[in-house]
Short mmCIF file of C-alpha atoms in Angstrom, two decimals:
data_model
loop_
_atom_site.label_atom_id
_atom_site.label_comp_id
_atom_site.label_asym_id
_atom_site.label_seq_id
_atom_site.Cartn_x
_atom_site.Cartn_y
_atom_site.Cartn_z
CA UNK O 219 157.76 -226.29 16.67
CA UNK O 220 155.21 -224.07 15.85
CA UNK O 221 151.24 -224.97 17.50
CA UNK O 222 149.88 -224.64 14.01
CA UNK O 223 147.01 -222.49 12.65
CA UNK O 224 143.43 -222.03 14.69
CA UNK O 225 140.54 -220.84 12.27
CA UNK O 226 137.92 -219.16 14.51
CA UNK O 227 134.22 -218.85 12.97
CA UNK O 228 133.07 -215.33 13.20
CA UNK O 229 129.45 -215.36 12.04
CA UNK O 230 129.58 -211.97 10.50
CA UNK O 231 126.10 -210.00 9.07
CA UNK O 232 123.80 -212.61 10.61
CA UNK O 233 122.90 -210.20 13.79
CA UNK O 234 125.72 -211.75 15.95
CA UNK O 235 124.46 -210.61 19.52
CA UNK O 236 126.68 -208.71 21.59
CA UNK O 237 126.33 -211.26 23.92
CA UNK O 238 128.19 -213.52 22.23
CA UNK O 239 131.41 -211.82 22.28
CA UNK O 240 132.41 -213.57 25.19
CA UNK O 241 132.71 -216.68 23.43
CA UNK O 242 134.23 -215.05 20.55
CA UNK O 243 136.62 -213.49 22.32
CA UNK O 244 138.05 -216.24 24.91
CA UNK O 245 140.09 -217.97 21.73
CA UNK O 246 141.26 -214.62 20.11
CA UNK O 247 142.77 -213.71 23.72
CA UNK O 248 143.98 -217.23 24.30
CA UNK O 249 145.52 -217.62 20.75
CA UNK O 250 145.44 -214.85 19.03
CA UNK O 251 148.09 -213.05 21.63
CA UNK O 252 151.61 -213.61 20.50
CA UNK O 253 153.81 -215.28 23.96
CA UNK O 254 157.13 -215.24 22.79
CA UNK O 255 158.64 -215.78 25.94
CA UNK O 256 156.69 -219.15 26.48
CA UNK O 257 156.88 -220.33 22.89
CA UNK O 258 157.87 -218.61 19.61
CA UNK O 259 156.41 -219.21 17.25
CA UNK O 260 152.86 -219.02 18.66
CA UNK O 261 149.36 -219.65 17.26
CA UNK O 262 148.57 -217.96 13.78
CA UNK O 263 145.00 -217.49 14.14
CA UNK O 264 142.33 -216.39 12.03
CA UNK O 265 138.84 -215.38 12.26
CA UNK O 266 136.71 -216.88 9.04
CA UNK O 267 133.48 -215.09 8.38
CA UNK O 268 130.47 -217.58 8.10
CA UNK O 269 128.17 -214.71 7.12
CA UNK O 270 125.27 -214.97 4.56
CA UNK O 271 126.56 -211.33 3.13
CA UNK O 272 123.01 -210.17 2.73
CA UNK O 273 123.91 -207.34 4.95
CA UNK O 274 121.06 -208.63 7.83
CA UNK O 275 120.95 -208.07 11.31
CA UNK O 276 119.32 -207.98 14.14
CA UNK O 277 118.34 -204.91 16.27
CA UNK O 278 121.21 -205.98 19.02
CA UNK O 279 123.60 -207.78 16.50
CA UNK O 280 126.16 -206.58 15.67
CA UNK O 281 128.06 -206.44 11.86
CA UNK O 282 131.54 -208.24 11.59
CA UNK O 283 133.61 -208.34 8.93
CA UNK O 284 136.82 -210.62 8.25
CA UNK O 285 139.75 -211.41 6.08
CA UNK O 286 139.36 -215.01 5.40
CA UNK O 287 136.02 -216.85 4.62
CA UNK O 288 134.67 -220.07 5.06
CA UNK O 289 137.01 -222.16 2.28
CA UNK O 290 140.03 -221.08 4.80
CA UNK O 291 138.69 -223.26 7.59
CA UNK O 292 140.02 -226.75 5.48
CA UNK O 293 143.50 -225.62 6.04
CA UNK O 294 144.10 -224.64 9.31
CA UNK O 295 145.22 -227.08 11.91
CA UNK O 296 142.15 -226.19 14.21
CA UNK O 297 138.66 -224.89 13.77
CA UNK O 298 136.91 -223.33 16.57
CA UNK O 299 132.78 -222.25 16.20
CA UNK O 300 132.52 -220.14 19.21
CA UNK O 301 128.52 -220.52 19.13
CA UNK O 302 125.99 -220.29 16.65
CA UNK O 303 122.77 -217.84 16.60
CA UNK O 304 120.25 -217.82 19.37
CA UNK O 305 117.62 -218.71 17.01
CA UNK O 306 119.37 -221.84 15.76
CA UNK O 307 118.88 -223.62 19.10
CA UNK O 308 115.85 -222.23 20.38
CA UNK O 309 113.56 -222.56 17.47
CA UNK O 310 115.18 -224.53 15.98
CA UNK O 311 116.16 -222.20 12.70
CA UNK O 312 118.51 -224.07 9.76
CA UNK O 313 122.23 -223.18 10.30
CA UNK O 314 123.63 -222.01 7.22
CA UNK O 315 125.16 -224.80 4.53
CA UNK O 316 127.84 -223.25 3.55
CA UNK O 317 128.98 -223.21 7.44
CA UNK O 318 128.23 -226.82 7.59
CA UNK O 319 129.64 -227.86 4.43
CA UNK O 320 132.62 -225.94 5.64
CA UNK O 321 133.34 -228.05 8.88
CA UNK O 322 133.00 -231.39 7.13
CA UNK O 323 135.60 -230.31 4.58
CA UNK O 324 137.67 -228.86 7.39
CA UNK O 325 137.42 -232.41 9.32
CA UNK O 326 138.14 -234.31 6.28
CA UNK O 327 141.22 -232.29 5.56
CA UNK O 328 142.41 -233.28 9.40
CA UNK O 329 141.40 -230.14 10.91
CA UNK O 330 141.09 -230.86 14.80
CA UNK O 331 137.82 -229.38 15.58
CA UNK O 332 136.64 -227.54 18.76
CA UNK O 333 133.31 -225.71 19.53
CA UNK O 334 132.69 -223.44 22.33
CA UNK O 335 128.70 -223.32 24.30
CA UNK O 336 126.53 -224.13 21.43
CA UNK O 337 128.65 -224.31 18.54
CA UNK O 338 128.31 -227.83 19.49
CA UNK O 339 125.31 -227.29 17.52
CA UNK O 340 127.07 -226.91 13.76
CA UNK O 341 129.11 -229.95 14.83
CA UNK O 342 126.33 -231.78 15.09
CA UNK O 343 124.70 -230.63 12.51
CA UNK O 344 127.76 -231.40 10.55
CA UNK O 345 127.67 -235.52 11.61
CA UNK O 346 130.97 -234.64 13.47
CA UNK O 347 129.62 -235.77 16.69
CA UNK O 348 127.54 -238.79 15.68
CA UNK O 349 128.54 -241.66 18.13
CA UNK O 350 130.97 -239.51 20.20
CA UNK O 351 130.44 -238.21 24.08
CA UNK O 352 129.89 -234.20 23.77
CA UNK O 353 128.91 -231.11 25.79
CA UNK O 354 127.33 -227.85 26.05
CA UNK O 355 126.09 -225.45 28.02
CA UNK O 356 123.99 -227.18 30.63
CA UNK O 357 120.71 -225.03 29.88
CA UNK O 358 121.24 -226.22 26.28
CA UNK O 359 122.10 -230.20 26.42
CA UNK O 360 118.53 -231.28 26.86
CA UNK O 361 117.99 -229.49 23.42
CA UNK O 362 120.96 -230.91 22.03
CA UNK O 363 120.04 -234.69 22.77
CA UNK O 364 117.35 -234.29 21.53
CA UNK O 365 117.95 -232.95 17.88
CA UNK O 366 120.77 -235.17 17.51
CA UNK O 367 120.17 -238.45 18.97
CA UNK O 368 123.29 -240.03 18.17
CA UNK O 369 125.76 -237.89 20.30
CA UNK O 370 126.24 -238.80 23.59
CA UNK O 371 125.76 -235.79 25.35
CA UNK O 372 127.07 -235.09 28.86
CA UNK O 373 126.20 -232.20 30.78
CA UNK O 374 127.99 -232.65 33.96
CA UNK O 375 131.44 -231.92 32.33
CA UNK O 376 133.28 -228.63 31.52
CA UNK O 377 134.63 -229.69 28.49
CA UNK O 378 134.93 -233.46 26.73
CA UNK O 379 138.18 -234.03 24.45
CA UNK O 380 137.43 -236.45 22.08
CA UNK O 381 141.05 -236.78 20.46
CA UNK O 382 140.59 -235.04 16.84
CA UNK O 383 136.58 -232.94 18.42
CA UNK O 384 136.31 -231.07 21.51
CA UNK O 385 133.47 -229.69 23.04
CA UNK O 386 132.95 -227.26 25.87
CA UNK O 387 130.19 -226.21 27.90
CA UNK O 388 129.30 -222.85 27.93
CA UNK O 389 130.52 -218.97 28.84
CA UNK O 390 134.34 -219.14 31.20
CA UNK O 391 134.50 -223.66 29.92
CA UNK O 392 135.61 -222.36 26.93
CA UNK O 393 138.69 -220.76 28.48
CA UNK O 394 138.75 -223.94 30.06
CA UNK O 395 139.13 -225.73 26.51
CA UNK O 396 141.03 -223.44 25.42
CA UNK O 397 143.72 -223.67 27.91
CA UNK O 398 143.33 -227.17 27.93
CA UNK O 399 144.58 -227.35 23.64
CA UNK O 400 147.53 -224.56 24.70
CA UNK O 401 148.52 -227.60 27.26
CA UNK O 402 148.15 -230.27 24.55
CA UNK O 403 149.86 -228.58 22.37
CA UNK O 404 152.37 -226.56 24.38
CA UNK O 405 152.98 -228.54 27.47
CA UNK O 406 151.54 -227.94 31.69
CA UNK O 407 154.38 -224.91 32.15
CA UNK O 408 152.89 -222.78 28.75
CA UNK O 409 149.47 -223.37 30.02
CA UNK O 410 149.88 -222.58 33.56
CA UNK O 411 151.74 -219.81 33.22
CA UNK O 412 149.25 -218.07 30.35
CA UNK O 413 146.66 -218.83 33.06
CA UNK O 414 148.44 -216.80 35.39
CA UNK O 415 148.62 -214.07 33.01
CA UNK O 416 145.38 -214.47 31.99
CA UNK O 417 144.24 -213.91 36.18
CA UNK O 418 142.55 -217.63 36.45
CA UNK O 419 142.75 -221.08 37.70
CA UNK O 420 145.25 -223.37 34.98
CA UNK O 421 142.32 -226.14 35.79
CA UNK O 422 139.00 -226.01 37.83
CA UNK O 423 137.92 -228.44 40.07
CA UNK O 424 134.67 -230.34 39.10
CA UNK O 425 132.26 -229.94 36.30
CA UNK O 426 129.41 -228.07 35.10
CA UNK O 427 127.48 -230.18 37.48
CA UNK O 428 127.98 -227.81 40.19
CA UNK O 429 126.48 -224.97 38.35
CA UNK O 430 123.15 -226.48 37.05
CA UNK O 431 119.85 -225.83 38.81
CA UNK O 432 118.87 -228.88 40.63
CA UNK O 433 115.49 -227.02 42.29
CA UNK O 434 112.83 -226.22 39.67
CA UNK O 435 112.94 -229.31 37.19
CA UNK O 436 110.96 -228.93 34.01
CA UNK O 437 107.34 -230.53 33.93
CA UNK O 438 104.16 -230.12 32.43
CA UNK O 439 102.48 -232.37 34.92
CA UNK O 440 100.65 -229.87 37.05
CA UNK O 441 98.89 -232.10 39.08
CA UNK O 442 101.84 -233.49 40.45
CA UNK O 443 103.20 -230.16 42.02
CA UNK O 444 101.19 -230.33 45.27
CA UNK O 445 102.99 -233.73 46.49
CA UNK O 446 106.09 -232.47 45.32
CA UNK O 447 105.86 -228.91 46.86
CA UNK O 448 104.97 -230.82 50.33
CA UNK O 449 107.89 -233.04 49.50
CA UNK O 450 110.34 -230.05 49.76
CA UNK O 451 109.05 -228.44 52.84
CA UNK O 452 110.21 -232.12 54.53
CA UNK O 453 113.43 -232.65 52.79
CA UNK O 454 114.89 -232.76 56.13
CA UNK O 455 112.84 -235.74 57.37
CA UNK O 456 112.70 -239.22 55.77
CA UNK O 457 111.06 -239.66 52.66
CA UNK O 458 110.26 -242.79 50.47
CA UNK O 459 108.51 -243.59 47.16
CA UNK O 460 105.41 -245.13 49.33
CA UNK O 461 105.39 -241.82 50.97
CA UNK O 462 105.02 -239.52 47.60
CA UNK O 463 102.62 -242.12 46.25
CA UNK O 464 100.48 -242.03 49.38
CA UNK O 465 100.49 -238.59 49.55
CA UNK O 466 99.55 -238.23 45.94
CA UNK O 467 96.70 -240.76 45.97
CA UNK O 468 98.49 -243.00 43.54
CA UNK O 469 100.39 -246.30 43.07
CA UNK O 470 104.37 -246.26 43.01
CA UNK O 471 103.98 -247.96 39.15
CA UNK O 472 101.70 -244.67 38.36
CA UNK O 473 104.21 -241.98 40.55
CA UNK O 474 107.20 -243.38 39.12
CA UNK O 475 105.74 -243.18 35.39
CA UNK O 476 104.33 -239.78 35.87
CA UNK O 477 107.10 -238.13 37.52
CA UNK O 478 109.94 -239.74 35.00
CA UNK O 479 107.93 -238.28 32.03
CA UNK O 480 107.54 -235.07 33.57
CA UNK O 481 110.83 -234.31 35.11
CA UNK O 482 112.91 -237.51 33.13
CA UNK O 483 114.14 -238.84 36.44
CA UNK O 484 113.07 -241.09 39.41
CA UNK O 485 111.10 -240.65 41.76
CA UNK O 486 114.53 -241.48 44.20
CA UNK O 487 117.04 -239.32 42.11
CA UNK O 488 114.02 -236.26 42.62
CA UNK O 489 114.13 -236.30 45.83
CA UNK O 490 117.67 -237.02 46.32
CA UNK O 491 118.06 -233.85 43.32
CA UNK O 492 116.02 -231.73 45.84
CA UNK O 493 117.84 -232.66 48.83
CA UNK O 494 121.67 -231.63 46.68
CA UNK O 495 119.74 -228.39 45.72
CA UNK O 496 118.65 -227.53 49.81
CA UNK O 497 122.16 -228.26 50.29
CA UNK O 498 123.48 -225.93 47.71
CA UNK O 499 121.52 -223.30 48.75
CA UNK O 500 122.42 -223.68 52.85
CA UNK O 501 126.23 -223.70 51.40
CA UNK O 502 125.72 -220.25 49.26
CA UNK O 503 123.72 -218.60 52.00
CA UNK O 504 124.81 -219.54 55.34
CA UNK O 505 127.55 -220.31 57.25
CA UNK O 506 126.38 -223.95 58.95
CA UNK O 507 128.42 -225.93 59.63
CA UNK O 508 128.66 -228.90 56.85
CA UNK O 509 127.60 -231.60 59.18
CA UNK O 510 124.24 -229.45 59.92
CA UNK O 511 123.79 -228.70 56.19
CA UNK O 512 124.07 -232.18 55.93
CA UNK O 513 121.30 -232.71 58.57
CA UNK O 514 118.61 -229.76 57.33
CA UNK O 515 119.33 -230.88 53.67
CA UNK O 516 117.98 -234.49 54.65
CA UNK O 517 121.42 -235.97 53.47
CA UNK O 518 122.30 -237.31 56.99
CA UNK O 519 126.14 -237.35 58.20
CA UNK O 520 128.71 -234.87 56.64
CA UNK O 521 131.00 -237.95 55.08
CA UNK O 522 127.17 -239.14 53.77
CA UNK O 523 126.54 -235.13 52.47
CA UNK O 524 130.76 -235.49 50.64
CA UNK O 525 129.80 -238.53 49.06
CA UNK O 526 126.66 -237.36 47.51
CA UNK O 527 128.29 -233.67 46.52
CA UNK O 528 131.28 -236.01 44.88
CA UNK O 529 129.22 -238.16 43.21
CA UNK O 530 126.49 -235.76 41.71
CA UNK O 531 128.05 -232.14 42.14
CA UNK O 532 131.95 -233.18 41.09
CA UNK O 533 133.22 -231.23 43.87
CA UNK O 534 133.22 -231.64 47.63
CA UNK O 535 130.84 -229.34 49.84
CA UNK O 536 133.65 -227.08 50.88
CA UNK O 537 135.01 -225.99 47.68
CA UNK O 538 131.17 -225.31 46.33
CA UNK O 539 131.16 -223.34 49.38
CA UNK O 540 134.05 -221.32 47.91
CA UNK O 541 133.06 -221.04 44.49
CA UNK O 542 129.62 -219.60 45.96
CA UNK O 543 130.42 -217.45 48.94
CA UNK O 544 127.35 -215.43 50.08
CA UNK O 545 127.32 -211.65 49.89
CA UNK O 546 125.13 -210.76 52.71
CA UNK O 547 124.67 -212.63 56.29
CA UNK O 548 121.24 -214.12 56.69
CA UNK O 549 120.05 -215.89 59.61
CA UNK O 550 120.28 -219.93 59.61
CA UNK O 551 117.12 -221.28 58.89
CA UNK O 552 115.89 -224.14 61.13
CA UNK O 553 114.64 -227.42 60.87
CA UNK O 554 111.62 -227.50 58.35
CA UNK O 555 108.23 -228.21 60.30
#
């Protein structure tokens, strides 16, 4: 039985950055590859062009050009958008029509339909996410909630497989996604053993959680950085609500207010964010033992450190450790004064 067709959107002549070949290039390698000793017949894939054909580009774009066009995406049996233009997320530019128009006639026809980083943006712009749980690249999913209010989006994940929509977070989840349709489709043994091939893992451990930077939260508040730089110089030493709010020479009402429109969390999940991203850091650079981490990190016992790394991070303290192994020895930093 054959896996079907899998239209990929190229966005030719619209300065495509070179950047963005990565994307582009996990689902041509994952499907565009003939296997015939795992299953015969394999994918049939094609690469639509979604350019405006007005010959633009940008000074590190590049030019691509394509067989099929936008009006082939309504017959294939899956439509991939790799990502869509810089621009288009970070200020905000239109996405083409045509492209949109495109995917809803694609989705009506029964295409299934999978984006890659922020291709979840066309998807959304297309209505195809409205009420459904969705993903992207974590440096992107604020952005995303916040132009389309009606998807549920979840940053912790790699990817989020929605039945007939998929979504992936960014860069290496899209192999991720991709591997995980070849085992939909195909079965664990096709998967696992194009993973091999392919040199990685047939299914990581954790989420996207474990890559996003818990440190330096985004705020405009500036007079709240001196109680929360003293905050993080005593990480290691117990901390409370009443203490930030006495340090900061303000009620708990007026901290917790302030700090969850500045950095849209808690004044508890802060500090508790700070404490995972100490941690994190004593993992990737050290060699302490996990119980100590635990200790410097202000996250008490090792089993208390596991639980919080579970909960938050999706994987336990030892495999971040792995993922993250340090390059260079440095010493082990002591107890913060």
């Amino acid at each position: 039985m054959s896996p079907g067709s899998v239209a990929l959107v190229v966005p030719e002549d619209i300065g495509f950055p070179s950047w963005d070949l990565y994307e582009l290039s996990i689902p041509c390698t994952v499907f565009g590859k003939p296997q015939p000793d795992l299953a015969d017949p394999w994918y049939d894939l094609r690469l639509c062009g979604a350019g405006r054909q007005d010959g633009s580009q940008a000074e590190t774009g590049l030019s691509l050009r394509t067989r099929y066009g936008l009006d082939d995406l309504a017959g294939a049996d899956t439509v991939i958008v790799p990502s869509v233009p810089d621009a288009c997320v970070e200020e905000g530019e239109p996405l083409p029509r045509e492209l949109i128009t495109a995917l809803r006639r694609a989705h009506d026809a029964g295409a299934r339909m999978v984006s890659l980083c922020t291709g979840a943006f066309a998807l959304a712009e297309a209505g195809l996410l409205d009420g459904r749980r969705a993903t992207a690249h974590w440096m992107h999913t604020a952005q995303l909630a916040e132009r389309y209010p009606k998807v549920d989006v979840d940053d912790s994940v790699l990817y989020v497989d929605d039945g007939d929509v998929l979504t992936s977070a960014g860069l290496t989840a899209g192999l991720d996604l991709c591997l995980h349709l070849v085992r939909r489709d195909l079965g664990a043994h096709v998967a696992n053993q194009l993973a091999r091939r392919m040199v990685v893992p047939a299914h990581r451990p954790g989420g996207q959680a474990q890559f996003i930077d818990l440190s330096v939260p985004a705020t405009d508040d500036r007079s709240l950085s001196p109680v929360l730089d003293w905050a993080r110089t005593r990480l290691d030493q117990p901390l409370t609500v009443e203490d930030l709010a006495r340090r900061a020479a303000m009620s708990t009402r007026t901290l917790h207010r302030r700090l969850q429109a500045a950095t849209g969390t808690t004044p508890l999940q802060w500090i508790l964010n700070q404490r995972l991203a100490r941690a994190q850091s004593l993992l990737e650079s050290t060699d302490l033992p996990i119980e100590k981490v635990g200790e410097l990190s202000g996250l008490g016992t090792a089993n208390n450190l596991r639980h919080h790394f579970l909960k938050q991070i999706g994987v336990s303290p030892s495999t971040y450790r792995r993922a993250f192994p340090r390059t260079a020895p440095e010493p082990s930093p002591s107890a913060a004064g």
